[in-house]
Tab-separated table of C-alpha atoms and ligand atoms in Angstrom:
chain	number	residue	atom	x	y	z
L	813	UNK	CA	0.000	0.000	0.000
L	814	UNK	CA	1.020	3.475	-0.934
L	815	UNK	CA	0.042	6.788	1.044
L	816	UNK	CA	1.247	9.973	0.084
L	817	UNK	CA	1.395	12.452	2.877
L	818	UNK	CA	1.281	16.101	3.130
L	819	UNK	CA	2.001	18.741	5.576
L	820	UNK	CA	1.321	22.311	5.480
L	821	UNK	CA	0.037	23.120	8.774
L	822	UNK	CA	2.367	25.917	9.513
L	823	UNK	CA	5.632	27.227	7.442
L	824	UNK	CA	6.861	24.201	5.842
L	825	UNK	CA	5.475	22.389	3.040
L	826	UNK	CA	6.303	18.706	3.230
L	827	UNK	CA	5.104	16.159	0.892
L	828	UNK	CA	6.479	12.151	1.453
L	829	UNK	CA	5.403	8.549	0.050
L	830	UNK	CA	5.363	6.010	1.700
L	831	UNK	CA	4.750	2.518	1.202
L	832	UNK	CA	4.189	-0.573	3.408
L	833	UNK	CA	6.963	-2.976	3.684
L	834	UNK	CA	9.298	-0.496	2.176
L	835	UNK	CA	9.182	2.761	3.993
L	836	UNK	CA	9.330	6.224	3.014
L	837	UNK	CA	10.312	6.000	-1.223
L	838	UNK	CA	10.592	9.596	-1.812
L	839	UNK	CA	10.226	12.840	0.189
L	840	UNK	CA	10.519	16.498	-0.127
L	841	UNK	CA	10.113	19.649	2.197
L	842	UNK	CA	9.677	23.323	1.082
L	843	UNK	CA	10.954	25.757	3.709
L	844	UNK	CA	9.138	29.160	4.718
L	845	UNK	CA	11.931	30.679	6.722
L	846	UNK	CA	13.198	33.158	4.028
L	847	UNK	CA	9.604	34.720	3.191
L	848	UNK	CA	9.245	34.669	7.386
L	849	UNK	CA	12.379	36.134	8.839
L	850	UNK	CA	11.313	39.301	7.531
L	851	UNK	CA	8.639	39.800	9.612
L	852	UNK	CA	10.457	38.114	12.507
L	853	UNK	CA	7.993	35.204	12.657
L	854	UNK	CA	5.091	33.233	10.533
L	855	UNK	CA	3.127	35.521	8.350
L	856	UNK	CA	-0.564	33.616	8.002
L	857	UNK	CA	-1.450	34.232	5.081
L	858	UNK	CA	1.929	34.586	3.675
L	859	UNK	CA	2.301	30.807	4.725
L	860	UNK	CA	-1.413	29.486	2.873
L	861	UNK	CA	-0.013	31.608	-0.736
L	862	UNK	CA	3.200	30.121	-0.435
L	863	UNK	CA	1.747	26.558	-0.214
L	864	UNK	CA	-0.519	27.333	-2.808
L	865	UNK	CA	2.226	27.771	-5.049
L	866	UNK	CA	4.686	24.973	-3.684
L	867	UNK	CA	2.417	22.064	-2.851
L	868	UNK	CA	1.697	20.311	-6.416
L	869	UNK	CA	5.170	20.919	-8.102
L	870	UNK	CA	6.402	19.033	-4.618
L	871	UNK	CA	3.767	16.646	-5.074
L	872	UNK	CA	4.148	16.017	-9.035
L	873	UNK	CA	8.774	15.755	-7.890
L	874	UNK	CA	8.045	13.267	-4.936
L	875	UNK	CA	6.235	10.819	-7.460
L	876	UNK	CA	8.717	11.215	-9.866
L	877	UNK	CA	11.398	10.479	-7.465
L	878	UNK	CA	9.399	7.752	-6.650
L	879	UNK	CA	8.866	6.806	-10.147
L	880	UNK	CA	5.275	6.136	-9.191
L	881	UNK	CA	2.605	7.476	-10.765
L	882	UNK	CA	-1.110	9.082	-9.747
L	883	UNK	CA	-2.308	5.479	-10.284
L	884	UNK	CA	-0.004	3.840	-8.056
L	885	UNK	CA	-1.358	5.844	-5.063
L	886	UNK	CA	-3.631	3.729	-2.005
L	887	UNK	CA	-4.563	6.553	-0.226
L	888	UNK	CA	-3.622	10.801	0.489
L	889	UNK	CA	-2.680	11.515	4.124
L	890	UNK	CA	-2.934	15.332	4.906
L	891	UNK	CA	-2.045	17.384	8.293
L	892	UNK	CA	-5.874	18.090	9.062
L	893	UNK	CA	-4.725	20.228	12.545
L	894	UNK	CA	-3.463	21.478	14.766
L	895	UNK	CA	-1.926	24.616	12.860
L	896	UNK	CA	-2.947	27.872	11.037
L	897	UNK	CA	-6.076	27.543	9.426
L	898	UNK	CA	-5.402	28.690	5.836
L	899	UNK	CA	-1.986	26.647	5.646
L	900	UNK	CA	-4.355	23.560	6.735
L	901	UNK	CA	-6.407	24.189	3.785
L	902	UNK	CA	-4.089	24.263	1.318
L	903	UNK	CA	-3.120	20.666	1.562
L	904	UNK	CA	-6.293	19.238	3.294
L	905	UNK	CA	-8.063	20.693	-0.316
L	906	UNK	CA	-5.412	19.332	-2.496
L	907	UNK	CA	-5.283	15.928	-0.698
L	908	UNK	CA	-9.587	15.465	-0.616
L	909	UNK	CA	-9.548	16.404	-4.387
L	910	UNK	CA	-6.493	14.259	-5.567
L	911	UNK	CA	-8.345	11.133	-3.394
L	912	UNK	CA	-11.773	12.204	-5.359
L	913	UNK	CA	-10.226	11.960	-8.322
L	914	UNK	CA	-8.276	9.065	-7.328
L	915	UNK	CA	-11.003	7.224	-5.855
L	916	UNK	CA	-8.672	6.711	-3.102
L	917	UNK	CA	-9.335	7.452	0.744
L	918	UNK	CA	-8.160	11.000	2.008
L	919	UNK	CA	-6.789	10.184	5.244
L	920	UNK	CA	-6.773	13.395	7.798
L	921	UNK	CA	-3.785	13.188	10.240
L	922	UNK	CA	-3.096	14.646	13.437
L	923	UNK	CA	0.059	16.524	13.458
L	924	UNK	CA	1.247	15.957	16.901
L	925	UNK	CA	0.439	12.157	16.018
L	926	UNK	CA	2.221	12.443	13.158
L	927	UNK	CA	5.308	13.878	15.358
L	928	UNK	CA	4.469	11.206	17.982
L	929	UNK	CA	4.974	8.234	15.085
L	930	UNK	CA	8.054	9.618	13.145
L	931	UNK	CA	10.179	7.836	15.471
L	932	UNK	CA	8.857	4.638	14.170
L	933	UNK	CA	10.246	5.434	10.985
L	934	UNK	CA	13.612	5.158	12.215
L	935	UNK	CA	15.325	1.711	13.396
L	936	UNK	CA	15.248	0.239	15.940
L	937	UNK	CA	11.525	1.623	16.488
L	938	UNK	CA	10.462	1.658	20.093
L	939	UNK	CA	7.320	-0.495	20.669
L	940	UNK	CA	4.106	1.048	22.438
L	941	UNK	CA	3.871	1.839	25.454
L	942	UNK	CA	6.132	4.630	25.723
L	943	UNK	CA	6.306	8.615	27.308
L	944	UNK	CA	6.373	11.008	24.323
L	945	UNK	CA	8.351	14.026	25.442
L	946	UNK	CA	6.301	16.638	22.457
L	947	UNK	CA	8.653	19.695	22.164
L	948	UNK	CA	7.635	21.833	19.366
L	949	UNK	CA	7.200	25.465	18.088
L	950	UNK	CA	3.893	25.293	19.373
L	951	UNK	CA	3.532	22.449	21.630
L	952	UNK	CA	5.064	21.116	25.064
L	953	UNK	CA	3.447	17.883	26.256
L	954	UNK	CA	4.333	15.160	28.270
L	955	UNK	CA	2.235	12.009	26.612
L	956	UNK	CA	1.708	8.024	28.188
L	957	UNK	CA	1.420	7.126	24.272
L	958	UNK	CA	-0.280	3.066	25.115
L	959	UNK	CA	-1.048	2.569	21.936
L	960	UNK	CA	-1.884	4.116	18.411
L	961	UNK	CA	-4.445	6.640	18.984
L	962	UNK	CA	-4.275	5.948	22.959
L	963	UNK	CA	-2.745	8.607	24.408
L	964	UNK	CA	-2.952	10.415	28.158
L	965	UNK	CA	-1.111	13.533	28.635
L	966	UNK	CA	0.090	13.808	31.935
L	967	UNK	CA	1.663	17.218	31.755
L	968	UNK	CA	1.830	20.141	29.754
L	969	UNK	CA	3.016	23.836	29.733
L	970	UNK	CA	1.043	26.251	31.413
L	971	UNK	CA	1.871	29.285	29.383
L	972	UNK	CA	4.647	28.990	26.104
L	973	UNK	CA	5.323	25.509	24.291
L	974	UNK	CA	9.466	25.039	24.474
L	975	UNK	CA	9.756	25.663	21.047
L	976	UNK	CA	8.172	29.459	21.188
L	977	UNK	CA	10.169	30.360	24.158
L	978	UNK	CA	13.450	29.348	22.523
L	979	UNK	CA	12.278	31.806	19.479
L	980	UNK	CA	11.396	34.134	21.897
L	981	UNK	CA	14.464	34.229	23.629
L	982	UNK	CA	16.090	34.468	20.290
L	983	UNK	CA	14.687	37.219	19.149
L	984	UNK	CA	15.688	39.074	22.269
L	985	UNK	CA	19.250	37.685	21.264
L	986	UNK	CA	18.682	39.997	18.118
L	987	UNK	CA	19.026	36.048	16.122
L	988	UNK	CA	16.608	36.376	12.763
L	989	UNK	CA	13.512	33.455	12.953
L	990	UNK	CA	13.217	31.011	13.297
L	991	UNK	CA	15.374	31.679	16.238
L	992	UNK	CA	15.409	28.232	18.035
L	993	UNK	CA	18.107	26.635	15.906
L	994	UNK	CA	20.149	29.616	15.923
L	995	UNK	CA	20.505	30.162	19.129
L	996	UNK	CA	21.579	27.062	19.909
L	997	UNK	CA	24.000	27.486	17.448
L	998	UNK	CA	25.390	30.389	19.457
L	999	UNK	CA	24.946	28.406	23.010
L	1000	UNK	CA	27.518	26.087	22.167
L	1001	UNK	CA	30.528	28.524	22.494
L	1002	UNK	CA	29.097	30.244	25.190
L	1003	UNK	CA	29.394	29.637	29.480
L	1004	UNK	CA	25.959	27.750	30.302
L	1005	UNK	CA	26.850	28.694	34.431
L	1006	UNK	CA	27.341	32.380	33.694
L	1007	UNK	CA	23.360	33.059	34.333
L	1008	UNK	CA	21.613	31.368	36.899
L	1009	UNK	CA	18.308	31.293	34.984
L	1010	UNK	CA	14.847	29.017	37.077
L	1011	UNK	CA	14.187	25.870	36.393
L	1012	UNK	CA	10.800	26.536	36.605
L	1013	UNK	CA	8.134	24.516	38.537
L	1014	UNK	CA	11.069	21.969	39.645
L	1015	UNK	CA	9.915	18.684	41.896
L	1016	UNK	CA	6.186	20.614	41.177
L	1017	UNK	CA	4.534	18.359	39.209
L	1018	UNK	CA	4.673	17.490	35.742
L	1019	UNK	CA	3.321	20.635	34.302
L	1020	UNK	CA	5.759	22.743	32.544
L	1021	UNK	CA	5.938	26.785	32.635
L	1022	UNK	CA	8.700	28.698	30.460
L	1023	UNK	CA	7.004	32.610	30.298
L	1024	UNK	CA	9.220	33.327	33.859
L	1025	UNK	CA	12.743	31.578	32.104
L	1026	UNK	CA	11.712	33.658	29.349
L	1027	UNK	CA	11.782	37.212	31.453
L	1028	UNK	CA	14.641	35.831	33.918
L	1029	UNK	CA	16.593	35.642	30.278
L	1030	UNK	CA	15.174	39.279	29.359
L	1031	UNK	CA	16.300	40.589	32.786
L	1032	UNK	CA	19.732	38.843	31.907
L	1033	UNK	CA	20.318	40.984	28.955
L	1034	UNK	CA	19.316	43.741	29.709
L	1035	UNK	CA	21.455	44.070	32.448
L	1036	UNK	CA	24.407	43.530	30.035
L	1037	UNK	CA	23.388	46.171	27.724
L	1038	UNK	CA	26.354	48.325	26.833
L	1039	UNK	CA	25.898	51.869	27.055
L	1040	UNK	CA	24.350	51.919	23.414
L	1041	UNK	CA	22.024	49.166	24.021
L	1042	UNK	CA	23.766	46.740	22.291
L	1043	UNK	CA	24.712	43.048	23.872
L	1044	UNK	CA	28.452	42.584	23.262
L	1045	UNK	CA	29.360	39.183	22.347
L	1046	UNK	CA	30.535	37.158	25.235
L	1047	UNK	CA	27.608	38.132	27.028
L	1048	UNK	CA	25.251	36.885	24.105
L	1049	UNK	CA	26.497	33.644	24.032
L	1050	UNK	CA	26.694	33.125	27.884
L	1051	UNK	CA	22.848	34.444	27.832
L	1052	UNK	CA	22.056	31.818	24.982
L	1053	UNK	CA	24.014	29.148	27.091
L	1054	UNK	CA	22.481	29.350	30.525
L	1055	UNK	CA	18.854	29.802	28.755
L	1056	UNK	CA	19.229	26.564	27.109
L	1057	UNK	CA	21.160	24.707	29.756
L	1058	UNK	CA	17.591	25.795	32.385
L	1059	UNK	CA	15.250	24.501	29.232
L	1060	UNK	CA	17.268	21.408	28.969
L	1061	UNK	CA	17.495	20.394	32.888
L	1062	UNK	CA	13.878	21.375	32.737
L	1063	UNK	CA	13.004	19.083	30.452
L	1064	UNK	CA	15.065	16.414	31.799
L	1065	UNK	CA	13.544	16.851	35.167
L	1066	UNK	CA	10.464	16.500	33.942
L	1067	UNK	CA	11.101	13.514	31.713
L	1068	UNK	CA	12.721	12.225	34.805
L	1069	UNK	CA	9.631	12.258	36.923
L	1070	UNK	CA	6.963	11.734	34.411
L	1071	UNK	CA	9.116	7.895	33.792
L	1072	UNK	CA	8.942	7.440	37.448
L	1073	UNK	CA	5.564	8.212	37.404
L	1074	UNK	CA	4.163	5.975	34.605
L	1075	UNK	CA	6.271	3.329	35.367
L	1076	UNK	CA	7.067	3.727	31.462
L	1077	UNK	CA	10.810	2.542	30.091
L	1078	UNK	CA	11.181	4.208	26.922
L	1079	UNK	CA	11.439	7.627	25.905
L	1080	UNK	CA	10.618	9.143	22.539
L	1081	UNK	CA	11.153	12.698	21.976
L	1082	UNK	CA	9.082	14.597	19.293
L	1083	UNK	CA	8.626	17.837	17.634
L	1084	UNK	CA	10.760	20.414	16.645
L	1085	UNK	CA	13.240	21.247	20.011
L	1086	UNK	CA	13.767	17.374	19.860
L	1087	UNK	CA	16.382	18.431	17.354
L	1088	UNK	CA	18.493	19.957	19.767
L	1089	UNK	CA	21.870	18.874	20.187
L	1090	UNK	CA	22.237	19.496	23.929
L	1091	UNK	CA	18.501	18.070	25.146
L	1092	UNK	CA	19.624	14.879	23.026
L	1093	UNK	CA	22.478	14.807	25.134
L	1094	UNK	CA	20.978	15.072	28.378
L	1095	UNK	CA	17.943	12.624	27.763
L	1096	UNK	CA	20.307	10.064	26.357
L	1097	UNK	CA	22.277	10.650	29.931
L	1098	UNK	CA	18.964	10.322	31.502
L	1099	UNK	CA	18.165	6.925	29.936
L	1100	UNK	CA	21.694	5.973	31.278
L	1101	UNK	CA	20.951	6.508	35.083
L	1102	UNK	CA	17.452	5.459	35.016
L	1103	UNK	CA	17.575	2.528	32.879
L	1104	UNK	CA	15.107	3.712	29.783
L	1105	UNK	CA	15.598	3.456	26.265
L	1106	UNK	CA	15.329	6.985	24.756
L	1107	UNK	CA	14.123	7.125	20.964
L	1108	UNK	CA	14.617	10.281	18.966
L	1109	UNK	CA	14.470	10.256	15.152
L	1110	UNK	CA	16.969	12.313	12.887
L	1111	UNK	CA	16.518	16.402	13.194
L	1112	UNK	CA	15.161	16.211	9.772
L	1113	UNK	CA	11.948	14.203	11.266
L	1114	UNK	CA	11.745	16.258	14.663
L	1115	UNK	CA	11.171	19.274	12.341
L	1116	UNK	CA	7.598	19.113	10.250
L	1117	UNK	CA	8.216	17.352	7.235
L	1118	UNK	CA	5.810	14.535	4.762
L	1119	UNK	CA	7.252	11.382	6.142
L	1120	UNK	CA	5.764	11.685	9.621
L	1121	UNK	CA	1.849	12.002	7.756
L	1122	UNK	CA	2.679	9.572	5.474
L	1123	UNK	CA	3.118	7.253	7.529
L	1124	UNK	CA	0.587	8.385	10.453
L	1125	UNK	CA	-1.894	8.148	7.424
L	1126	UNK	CA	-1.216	4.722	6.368
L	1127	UNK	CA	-1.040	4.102	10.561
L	1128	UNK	CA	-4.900	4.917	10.017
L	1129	UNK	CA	-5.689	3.520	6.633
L	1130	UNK	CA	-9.041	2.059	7.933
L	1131	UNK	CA	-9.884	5.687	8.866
L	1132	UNK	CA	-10.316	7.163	5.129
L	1133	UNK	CA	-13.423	8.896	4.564
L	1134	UNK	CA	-16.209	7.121	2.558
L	1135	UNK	CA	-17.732	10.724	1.534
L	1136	UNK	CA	-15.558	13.617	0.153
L	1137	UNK	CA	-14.661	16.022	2.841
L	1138	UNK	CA	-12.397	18.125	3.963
L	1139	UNK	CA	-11.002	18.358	7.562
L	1140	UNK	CA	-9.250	21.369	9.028
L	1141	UNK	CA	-8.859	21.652	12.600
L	1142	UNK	CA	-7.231	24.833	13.643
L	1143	UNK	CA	-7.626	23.658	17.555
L	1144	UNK	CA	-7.476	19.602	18.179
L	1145	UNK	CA	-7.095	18.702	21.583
L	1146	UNK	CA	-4.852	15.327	21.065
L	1147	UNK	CA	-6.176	13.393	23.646
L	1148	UNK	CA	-9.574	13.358	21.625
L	1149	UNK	CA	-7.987	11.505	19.063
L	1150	UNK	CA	-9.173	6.940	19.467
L	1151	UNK	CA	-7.591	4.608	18.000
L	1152	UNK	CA	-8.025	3.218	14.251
L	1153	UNK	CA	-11.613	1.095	14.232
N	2647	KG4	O1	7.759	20.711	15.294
N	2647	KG4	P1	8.186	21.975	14.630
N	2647	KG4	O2	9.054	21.878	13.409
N	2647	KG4	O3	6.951	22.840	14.234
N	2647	KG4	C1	5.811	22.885	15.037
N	2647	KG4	O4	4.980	21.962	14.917
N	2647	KG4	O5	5.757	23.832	15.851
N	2647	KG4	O6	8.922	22.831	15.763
N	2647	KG4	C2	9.436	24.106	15.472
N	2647	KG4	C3	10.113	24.642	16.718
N	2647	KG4	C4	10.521	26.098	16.562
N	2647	KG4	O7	10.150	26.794	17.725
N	2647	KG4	C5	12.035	25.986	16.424
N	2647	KG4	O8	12.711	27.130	16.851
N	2647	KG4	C6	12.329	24.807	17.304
N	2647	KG4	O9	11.295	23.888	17.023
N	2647	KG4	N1	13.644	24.195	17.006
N	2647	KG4	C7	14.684	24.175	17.866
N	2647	KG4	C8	15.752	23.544	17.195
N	2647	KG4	N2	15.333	23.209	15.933
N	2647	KG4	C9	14.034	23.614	15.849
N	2647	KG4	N3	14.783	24.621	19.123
N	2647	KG4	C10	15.962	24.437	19.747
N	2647	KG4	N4	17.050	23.859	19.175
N	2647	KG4	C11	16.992	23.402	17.909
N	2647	KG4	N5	18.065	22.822	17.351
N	2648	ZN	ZN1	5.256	20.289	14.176
């Protein structure tokens, strides 16, 4: 079976096939950032046009790649939500009307599932149950994943998602968007003890909080501001350091406690900040004195991309619709999600 999956729900356009037995057999992705950093973060309806103009040409190079054609397709996975609501309906249209045309299922996908799964595209793939640590631009969830479609969260953030306060901080730092990968680009050569940034809502729970790190890092620079308001260099670094070294033990912590909790032995980290160097580090040294496996896929499927829909669409291939629709879902609580019938 063959599902073609498609992601727009935000500023990346990702299209992927894959197939069953053989795994992903082409894939592409379509970056936003340079339309973006302009504006210093996601422009809406900047984001839907530029999909709109992307999407097929992707779509028509990932079957060539492929060397599959229209035919050859089982079934069209699309991101149906969470994410901006004209971006959704880009490819949740394109997807319905390729299937209609097809005759084909259109399978709407979950994008935090689709995060949640892309670790299963990797080997060795952890088996269910596991804790999902979900780290992403817009997301920061600690999930008991039992099974597909079975999923409790036990703690989330009460105020910015991981990703967001990283891009925050960033921007602060005077780095262009999106500003999480850049500044820990410019954390690694700085002093991560210089600051002594929280560690907010430590041994409180599972519930994660970054909006105070975020001003405790504001305070920071400020009060290295030269006399023209600019943040001379050592100081920038040592900022970008400490900030990432109090997300990282944060989320450690937390991953720490929420295993303990569940009783759970494997750890799969999802979502964009899963691509950071440093919180790799520190879960994998986690795993290490707590005896868990921790599972994180390749950067290149923490980020959005096709692959992760693809296959969370052919994850629920009894799910396709039997009459044409189209599904977008600006706001979709992920516990609500069941599993396949
Ligand atoms: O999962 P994702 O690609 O998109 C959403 O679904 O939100 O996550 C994007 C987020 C952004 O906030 C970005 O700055 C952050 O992930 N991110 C990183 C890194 N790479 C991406 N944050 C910290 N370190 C990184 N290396
Ligand atoms: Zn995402």
């Amino acid at each position: 079976m063959r599902v073609l999956g498609i992601e727009t729900s935000c500023d990346e356009t990702g299209v992927a096939l894959y197939e069953a037995g053989v795994g992903i057999r082409a894939e592409r992705l379509a970056s936003q950032i340079q339309l973006h950093a302009a504006y210093g973060g996601v422009v809406p309806e900047l984001a839907s046009r530029d999909h709109i103009a992307k999407l097929l040409p992707m779509v028509e190079t990932v079957l060539a790649d492929a060397q599959v054609d229209l035919g050859g397709l089982d079934a069209i996975a699309y991101t149906a939500g969470p994410g901006l609501i004209g971006a959704l309906m880009v490819g949740g249209s394109l997807a319905s009307a390729l299937a209609y045309a097809l005759k084909v299922p259109a399978i709407p996908v979950h994008h935090l599932e689709g995060h949640i799964l892309a670790c299963m595209l990797e080997e060795p793939a952890p088996e269910f149950p596991f804790l999902a640590l979900m780290v992403s631009g817009g997301h920061s969830q600690l999930i008991e994943v039992l099974g597909l479609g079975r999923y409790r969260i036990v703690g989330e953030t009460l105020d910015d998602a991981a990703g967001e306060a990283f891009d925050k901080v960033a921007r602060l730092l005077g780095l262009p968007y999106p500003g999480g990968p850049e500044l820990a680009a410019l954390a690694e050569r700085g002093d991560p003890r210089r600051f002594a940034l929280p560690r907010p809502l430590k041994n409180q729970g599972l519930d994660l909080s970054f909006s105070g790190l975020k001003t405790a890092a504001r305070l920071a620079i400020d009060a290295c501001r030269g006399a023209d308001g600019g943040l001379p260099d050592p100081a920038r670094a040592d900022v970008a350091a400490s900030f990432q070294a109090a997300v990282v033990d944060t989320l450690t912590g937390k991953c720490r406690q929420a295993l303990a909790a569940t009783g759970l032995t494997k750890l799969v980290v999802a979502g964009g900040v899963g691509a950071n160097r440093a919180l790799r580090a520190s879960l994998a040294e986690l795993g290490r004195q707590v005896g868990a496996r921790v599972y994180y896929p390749k950067p290149a499927l923490c980020t959005d991309n096709g692959a992760m829909i693809a296959y969370a669409g052919w994850c629920r291939r009894a799910e396709g619709a039997d009459k044409p629709r189209i599904v977008a879902r600006p706001r979709w609580p992920l516990d609500e999600l069941r599993p396949p019938p």
